[in-house]
PDB file of C-alpha atoms in Angstrom:
ATOM      1  CA  MET R   1      19.949 -18.568  -1.774  1.00 40.00           C
ATOM      2  CA  PRO R   2      20.206 -15.156  -3.509  1.00 56.00           C
ATOM      3  CA  THR R   3      17.559 -16.331  -6.001  1.00 71.00           C
ATOM      4  CA  PHE R   4      15.110 -16.917  -3.145  1.00 71.00           C
ATOM      5  CA  TRP R   5      15.671 -13.429  -1.732  1.00 71.00           C
ATOM      6  CA  SER R   6      15.468 -11.856  -5.172  1.00 76.00           C
ATOM      7  CA  ALA R   7      12.157 -13.622  -5.757  1.00 77.00           C
ATOM      8  CA  ALA R   8      10.845 -12.633  -2.309  1.00 79.00           C
ATOM      9  CA  VAL R   9      11.655  -8.943  -2.666  1.00 82.00           C
ATOM     10  CA  THR R  10      10.241  -8.954  -6.199  1.00 83.00           C
ATOM     11  CA  ALA R  11       6.941 -10.346  -4.881  1.00 83.00           C
ATOM     12  CA  VAL R  12       6.869  -7.701  -2.126  1.00 85.00           C
ATOM     13  CA  THR R  13       7.726  -4.995  -4.664  1.00 89.00           C
ATOM     14  CA  ALA R  14       4.874  -6.185  -6.902  1.00 86.00           C
ATOM     15  CA  LEU R  15       2.534  -6.141  -3.883  1.00 87.00           C
ATOM     16  CA  GLY R  16       3.600  -2.588  -3.056  1.00 90.00           C
ATOM     17  CA  ALA R  17       3.150  -1.443  -6.648  1.00 92.00           C
ATOM     18  CA  ILE R  18      -0.341  -2.952  -6.859  1.00 88.00           C
ATOM     19  CA  LEU R  19      -1.380  -1.372  -3.563  1.00 88.00           C
ATOM     20  CA  LEU R  20      -0.006   2.018  -4.648  1.00 93.00           C
ATOM     21  CA  ALA R  21      -1.781   1.942  -7.995  1.00 92.00           C
ATOM     22  CA  VAL R  22      -5.094   0.827  -6.455  1.00 88.00           C
ATOM     23  CA  ALA R  23      -4.885   3.419  -3.666  1.00 90.00           C
ATOM     24  CA  GLY R  24      -4.029   6.171  -6.132  1.00 93.00           C
ATOM     25  CA  VAL R  25      -6.938   5.310  -8.397  1.00 92.00           C
ATOM     26  CA  ALA R  26      -9.274   5.173  -5.383  1.00 89.00           C
ATOM     27  CA  HIS R  27      -8.037   8.565  -4.161  1.00 91.00           C
ATOM     28  CA  ALA R  28      -8.423  10.072  -7.648  1.00 93.00           C
ATOM     29  CA  ALA R  29     -11.930   8.603  -8.016  1.00 92.00           C
ATOM     30  CA  ARG R  30     -13.067  10.020  -4.661  1.00 91.00           C
ATOM     31  CA  PRO R  31     -11.232  13.328  -4.245  1.00 91.00           C
ATOM     32  CA  ARG R  32     -13.686  14.765  -1.697  1.00 91.00           C
ATOM     33  CA  GLU R  33     -13.196  11.797   0.618  1.00 89.00           C
ATOM     34  CA  HIS R  34      -9.431  12.013   0.202  1.00 88.00           C
ATOM     35  CA  ARG R  35      -9.414  15.729   1.073  1.00 90.00           C
ATOM     36  CA  ALA R  36     -11.703  15.046   4.060  1.00 88.00           C
ATOM     37  CA  VAL R  37      -9.214  12.491   5.415  1.00 88.00           C
ATOM     38  CA  LEU R  38      -6.359  14.972   4.961  1.00 89.00           C
ATOM     39  CA  ARG R  39      -8.455  17.578   6.788  1.00 90.00           C
ATOM     40  CA  VAL R  40      -8.940  15.206   9.739  1.00 89.00           C
ATOM     41  CA  HIS R  41      -5.197  14.453   9.812  1.00 89.00           C
ATOM     42  CA  ARG R  42      -4.313  18.142  10.177  1.00 88.00           C
ATOM     43  CA  LEU R  43      -0.767  17.413   8.967  1.00 88.00           C
ATOM     44  CA  LEU R  44      -1.001  18.482   5.301  1.00 86.00           C
ATOM     45  CA  PRO R  45      -3.140  21.145   3.691  1.00 83.00           C
ATOM     46  CA  PRO R  46      -6.390  19.536   2.492  1.00 72.00           C
ATOM     47  CA  ALA R  47      -6.225  21.496  -0.765  1.00 81.00           C
ATOM     48  CA  ALA R  48      -7.405  19.804  -3.931  1.00 82.00           C
ATOM     49  CA  SER R  49      -3.946  20.210  -5.457  1.00 89.00           C
ATOM     50  CA  VAL R  50      -2.253  18.343  -2.586  1.00 90.00           C
ATOM     51  CA  ALA R  51      -4.766  15.496  -2.708  1.00 91.00           C
ATOM     52  CA  ALA R  52      -4.474  15.273  -6.495  1.00 93.00           C
ATOM     53  CA  ALA R  53      -0.674  15.285  -6.321  1.00 94.00           C
ATOM     54  CA  ILE R  54      -0.696  12.427  -3.804  1.00 94.00           C
ATOM     55  CA  ALA R  55      -3.087  10.364  -5.938  1.00 94.00           C
ATOM     56  CA  ALA R  56      -1.120  11.037  -9.128  1.00 96.00           C
ATOM     57  CA  THR R  57       2.164  10.118  -7.461  1.00 96.00           C
ATOM     58  CA  GLU R  58       0.731   6.862  -6.150  1.00 96.00           C
ATOM     59  CA  VAL R  59      -0.596   5.883  -9.570  1.00 96.00           C
ATOM     60  CA  LEU R  60       2.550   6.960 -11.430  1.00 97.00           C
ATOM     61  CA  VAL R  61       4.993   5.170  -9.131  1.00 97.00           C
ATOM     62  CA  GLY R  62       2.848   2.032  -8.828  1.00 95.00           C
ATOM     63  CA  VAL R  63       2.249   1.684 -12.563  1.00 95.00           C
ATOM     64  CA  ALA R  64       5.894   2.476 -13.433  1.00 95.00           C
ATOM     65  CA  THR R  65       7.126  -0.166 -11.002  1.00 93.00           C
ATOM     66  CA  LEU R  66       4.664  -2.759 -12.305  1.00 89.00           C
ATOM     67  CA  ALA R  67       5.621  -1.961 -15.897  1.00 90.00           C
ATOM     68  CA  ALA R  68       9.312  -2.355 -15.093  1.00 89.00           C
ATOM     69  CA  LEU R  69       8.622  -5.671 -13.348  1.00 85.00           C
ATOM     70  CA  LEU R  70       6.477  -6.965 -16.202  1.00 83.00           C
ATOM     71  CA  THR R  71       8.922  -6.034 -18.932  1.00 83.00           C
ATOM     72  CA  GLY R  72      12.065  -6.982 -17.055  1.00 75.00           C
ATOM     73  CA  SER R  73      13.349  -3.516 -17.762  1.00 69.00           C
ATOM     74  CA  ALA R  74      16.992  -2.780 -17.103  1.00 74.00           C
ATOM     75  CA  ALA R  75      15.776   0.511 -15.635  1.00 81.00           C
ATOM     76  CA  MET R  76      14.048  -1.276 -12.742  1.00 84.00           C
ATOM     77  CA  ALA R  77      16.114   0.603 -10.174  1.00 88.00           C
ATOM     78  CA  LEU R  78      14.476   3.998 -10.758  1.00 92.00           C
ATOM     79  CA  PRO R  79      10.807   3.089 -10.200  1.00 94.00           C
ATOM     80  CA  ALA R  80      11.641   0.669  -7.368  1.00 93.00           C
ATOM     81  CA  THR R  81      13.717   3.377  -5.673  1.00 94.00           C
ATOM     82  CA  GLY R  82      10.836   5.812  -6.094  1.00 96.00           C
ATOM     83  CA  GLN R  83       8.494   3.259  -4.553  1.00 96.00           C
ATOM     84  CA  ALA R  84      10.847   2.676  -1.608  1.00 96.00           C
ATOM     85  CA  VAL R  85      11.113   6.428  -1.007  1.00 97.00           C
ATOM     86  CA  LEU R  86       7.345   6.863  -1.235  1.00 97.00           C
ATOM     87  CA  TYR R  87       6.701   4.058   1.254  1.00 96.00           C
ATOM     88  CA  CYS R  88       9.332   5.534   3.607  1.00 96.00           C
ATOM     89  CA  ALA R  89       7.462   8.841   3.414  1.00 96.00           C
ATOM     90  CA  PHE R  90       4.175   7.046   4.097  1.00 94.00           C
ATOM     91  CA  ALA R  91       5.733   5.236   7.083  1.00 94.00           C
ATOM     92  CA  GLY R  92       6.972   8.519   8.524  1.00 95.00           C
ATOM     93  CA  TYR R  93       3.637  10.223   7.906  1.00 93.00           C
ATOM     94  CA  ALA R  94       1.719   7.333   9.499  1.00 92.00           C
ATOM     95  CA  ALA R  95       4.061   7.302  12.509  1.00 93.00           C
ATOM     96  CA  VAL R  96       3.570  11.035  13.081  1.00 93.00           C
ATOM     97  CA  LEU R  97      -0.164  10.628  12.543  1.00 92.00           C
ATOM     98  CA  ARG R  98      -0.316   7.721  14.997  1.00 91.00           C
ATOM     99  CA  THR R  99       1.496   9.658  17.727  1.00 92.00           C
ATOM    100  CA  ARG R 100      -0.286  12.998  17.219  1.00 91.00           C
ATOM    101  CA  ARG R 101      -3.795  11.958  16.164  1.00 87.00           C
ATOM    102  CA  ALA R 102      -4.326   8.356  17.248  1.00 83.00           C
ATOM    103  CA  GLY R 103      -7.622   6.869  16.156  1.00 84.00           C
ATOM    104  CA  VAL R 104      -8.106   8.807  12.919  1.00 89.00           C
ATOM    105  CA  PRO R 105      -8.348   6.936   9.621  1.00 87.00           C
ATOM    106  CA  CYS R 106      -4.987   6.574   7.890  1.00 84.00           C
ATOM    107  CA  GLY R 107      -6.395   7.174   4.415  1.00 82.00           C
ATOM    108  CA  CYS R 108      -4.860   4.007   2.984  1.00 79.00           C
ATOM    109  CA  PHE R 109      -7.819   1.740   2.310  1.00 70.00           C
ATOM    110  CA  GLY R 110     -11.272   2.306   3.671  1.00 63.00           C
ATOM    111  CA  ALA R 111     -11.674   3.273   7.296  1.00 61.00           C
ATOM    112  CA  GLU R 112      -8.496   1.628   8.583  1.00 75.00           C
ATOM    113  CA  LYS R 113      -7.187   3.521  11.608  1.00 84.00           C
ATOM    114  CA  ALA R 114      -3.667   4.884  11.757  1.00 85.00           C
ATOM    115  CA  SER R 115      -1.799   2.256  13.756  1.00 85.00           C
ATOM    116  CA  TRP R 116       1.651   0.821  14.208  1.00 88.00           C
ATOM    117  CA  ALA R 117       0.566  -2.015  11.901  1.00 84.00           C
ATOM    118  CA  VAL R 118       0.069   0.565   9.130  1.00 86.00           C
ATOM    119  CA  VAL R 119       3.536   1.962   9.841  1.00 89.00           C
ATOM    120  CA  SER R 120       5.019  -1.547   9.838  1.00 88.00           C
ATOM    121  CA  ARG R 121       3.336  -2.386   6.538  1.00 87.00           C
ATOM    122  CA  ALA R 122       4.791   0.735   4.911  1.00 91.00           C
ATOM    123  CA  VAL R 123       8.253  -0.069   6.286  1.00 92.00           C
ATOM    124  CA  ALA R 124       8.037  -3.661   4.999  1.00 90.00           C
ATOM    125  CA  LEU R 125       6.960  -2.484   1.549  1.00 90.00           C
ATOM    126  CA  ALA R 126       9.771   0.094   1.500  1.00 94.00           C
ATOM    127  CA  ALA R 127      12.272  -2.585   2.489  1.00 91.00           C
ATOM    128  CA  GLY R 128      10.989  -4.929  -0.210  1.00 88.00           C
ATOM    129  CA  SER R 129      11.309  -2.246  -2.865  1.00 91.00           C
ATOM    130  CA  ALA R 130      14.789  -1.292  -1.679  1.00 91.00           C
ATOM    131  CA  GLY R 131      15.748  -4.973  -1.671  1.00 87.00           C
ATOM    132  CA  CYS R 132      14.557  -5.263  -5.252  1.00 85.00           C
ATOM    133  CA  VAL R 133      16.871  -2.379  -6.180  1.00 86.00           C
ATOM    134  CA  VAL R 134      19.841  -4.007  -4.446  1.00 85.00           C
ATOM    135  CA  LEU R 135      19.251  -7.625  -5.476  1.00 80.00           C
ATOM    136  CA  GLY R 136      17.465  -7.027  -8.767  1.00 73.00           C
ATOM    137  CA  ALA R 137      14.399  -8.815 -10.071  1.00 64.00           C
ATOM    138  CA  PRO R 138      14.729 -12.436 -11.187  1.00 58.00           C
ATOM    139  CA  GLY R 139      16.034 -12.608 -14.740  1.00 60.00           C
ATOM    140  CA  PRO R 140      14.180 -15.328 -16.639  1.00 55.00           C
ATOM    141  CA  ALA R 141      10.561 -14.570 -17.482  1.00 49.00           C
ATOM    142  CA  PRO R 142       9.020 -17.633 -15.764  1.00 48.00           C
ATOM    143  CA  ASP R 143      10.624 -16.689 -12.453  1.00 63.00           C
ATOM    144  CA  ARG R 144       9.585 -13.066 -12.794  1.00 62.00           C
ATOM    145  CA  TRP R 145       5.984 -14.019 -13.646  1.00 62.00           C
ATOM    146  CA  SER R 146       5.683 -16.309 -10.639  1.00 70.00           C
ATOM    147  CA  CYS R 147       6.966 -13.492  -8.411  1.00 67.00           C
ATOM    148  CA  LEU R 148       4.413 -11.113  -9.885  1.00 68.00           C
ATOM    149  CA  ALA R 149       1.680 -13.700  -9.375  1.00 72.00           C
ATOM    150  CA  ALA R 150       2.746 -13.988  -5.741  1.00 72.00           C
ATOM    151  CA  GLY R 151       2.475 -10.202  -5.435  1.00 69.00           C
ATOM    152  CA  VAL R 152      -1.053 -10.317  -6.853  1.00 71.00           C
ATOM    153  CA  VAL R 153      -2.032 -13.049  -4.372  1.00 73.00           C
ATOM    154  CA  LEU R 154      -0.578 -11.010  -1.497  1.00 72.00           C
ATOM    155  CA  ALA R 155      -2.493  -7.916  -2.653  1.00 71.00           C
ATOM    156  CA  MET R 156      -5.732  -9.903  -2.822  1.00 70.00           C
ATOM    157  CA  ALA R 157      -5.107 -11.341   0.638  1.00 70.00           C
ATOM    158  CA  HIS R 158      -4.459  -7.825   1.912  1.00 63.00           C
ATOM    159  CA  HIS R 159      -8.044  -6.948   1.012  1.00 58.00           C
ATOM    160  CA  LEU R 160      -9.868 -10.258   1.468  1.00 57.00           C
ATOM    161  CA  ILE R 161      -8.677 -11.281   4.933  1.00 58.00           C
ATOM    162  CA  PRO R 162     -10.011  -8.125   6.658  1.00 57.00           C
ATOM    163  CA  ALA R 163     -13.267  -8.511   4.694  1.00 52.00           C
ATOM    164  CA  TRP R 164     -13.631 -12.097   5.879  1.00 52.00           C
ATOM    165  CA  ARG R 165     -12.944 -11.067   9.467  1.00 53.00           C
ATOM    166  CA  GLY R 166     -15.584  -8.350   9.217  1.00 55.00           C
ATOM    167  CA  ALA R 167     -18.116 -10.762   7.729  1.00 50.00           C
ATOM    168  CA  GLY R 168     -17.441 -13.258  10.502  1.00 50.00           C
ATOM    169  CA  ALA R 169     -17.926 -10.604  13.167  1.00 50.00           C
ATOM    170  CA  ARG R 170     -21.244  -9.540  11.613  1.00 49.00           C
ATOM    171  CA  LYS R 171     -22.466 -13.164  11.557  1.00 47.00           C
ATOM    172  CA  SER R 172     -21.509 -13.771  15.187  1.00 46.00           C
ATOM    173  CA  ARG R 173     -23.265 -10.570  16.324  1.00 48.00           C
ATOM    174  CA  ARG R 174     -26.459 -11.654  14.546  1.00 49.00           C
ATOM    175  CA  ALA R 175     -26.354 -15.017  16.292  1.00 46.00           C
ATOM    176  CA  PHE R 176     -26.775 -13.358  19.685  1.00 42.00           C
ATOM    177  CA  ARG R 177     -29.715 -11.121  18.791  1.00 47.00           C
TER     178      ARG R 177
END
């Protein structure tokens, strides 16, 4: 049974690392949009240095965690702990944002609104990363690679399912015109 849980938290940790790295790259590629979202939040200063620091932290932690997972590094605890802490911070930020400024975009991916689902996602990713620290990643390479593949599939589903829902809604609206 511990092998199952180790594999599950490793897949969730890989998912979290992929999402962090992708979000950080997106924020770094579009700094004006990132600062505009921070301005709408009115919780952090929308300065270029703050936005750049957030993007750099996301990329650094995500890539470090993925690298540790891919190499089976004995130092897995440090990047996974950093990822858990970062997702806890995101969960707290999203919760404050949701209660103070409901309806504004969260800044995660696209125009997603700050919601309790965003908070729950951050908490689940923090728990997965913390679980990976406690239980450790699966040892043998084949097990680790299948867990990473599961994380990639989860990350793809995270982006594709909302896209499919949006495409379906656009098709059904056209049918009634």
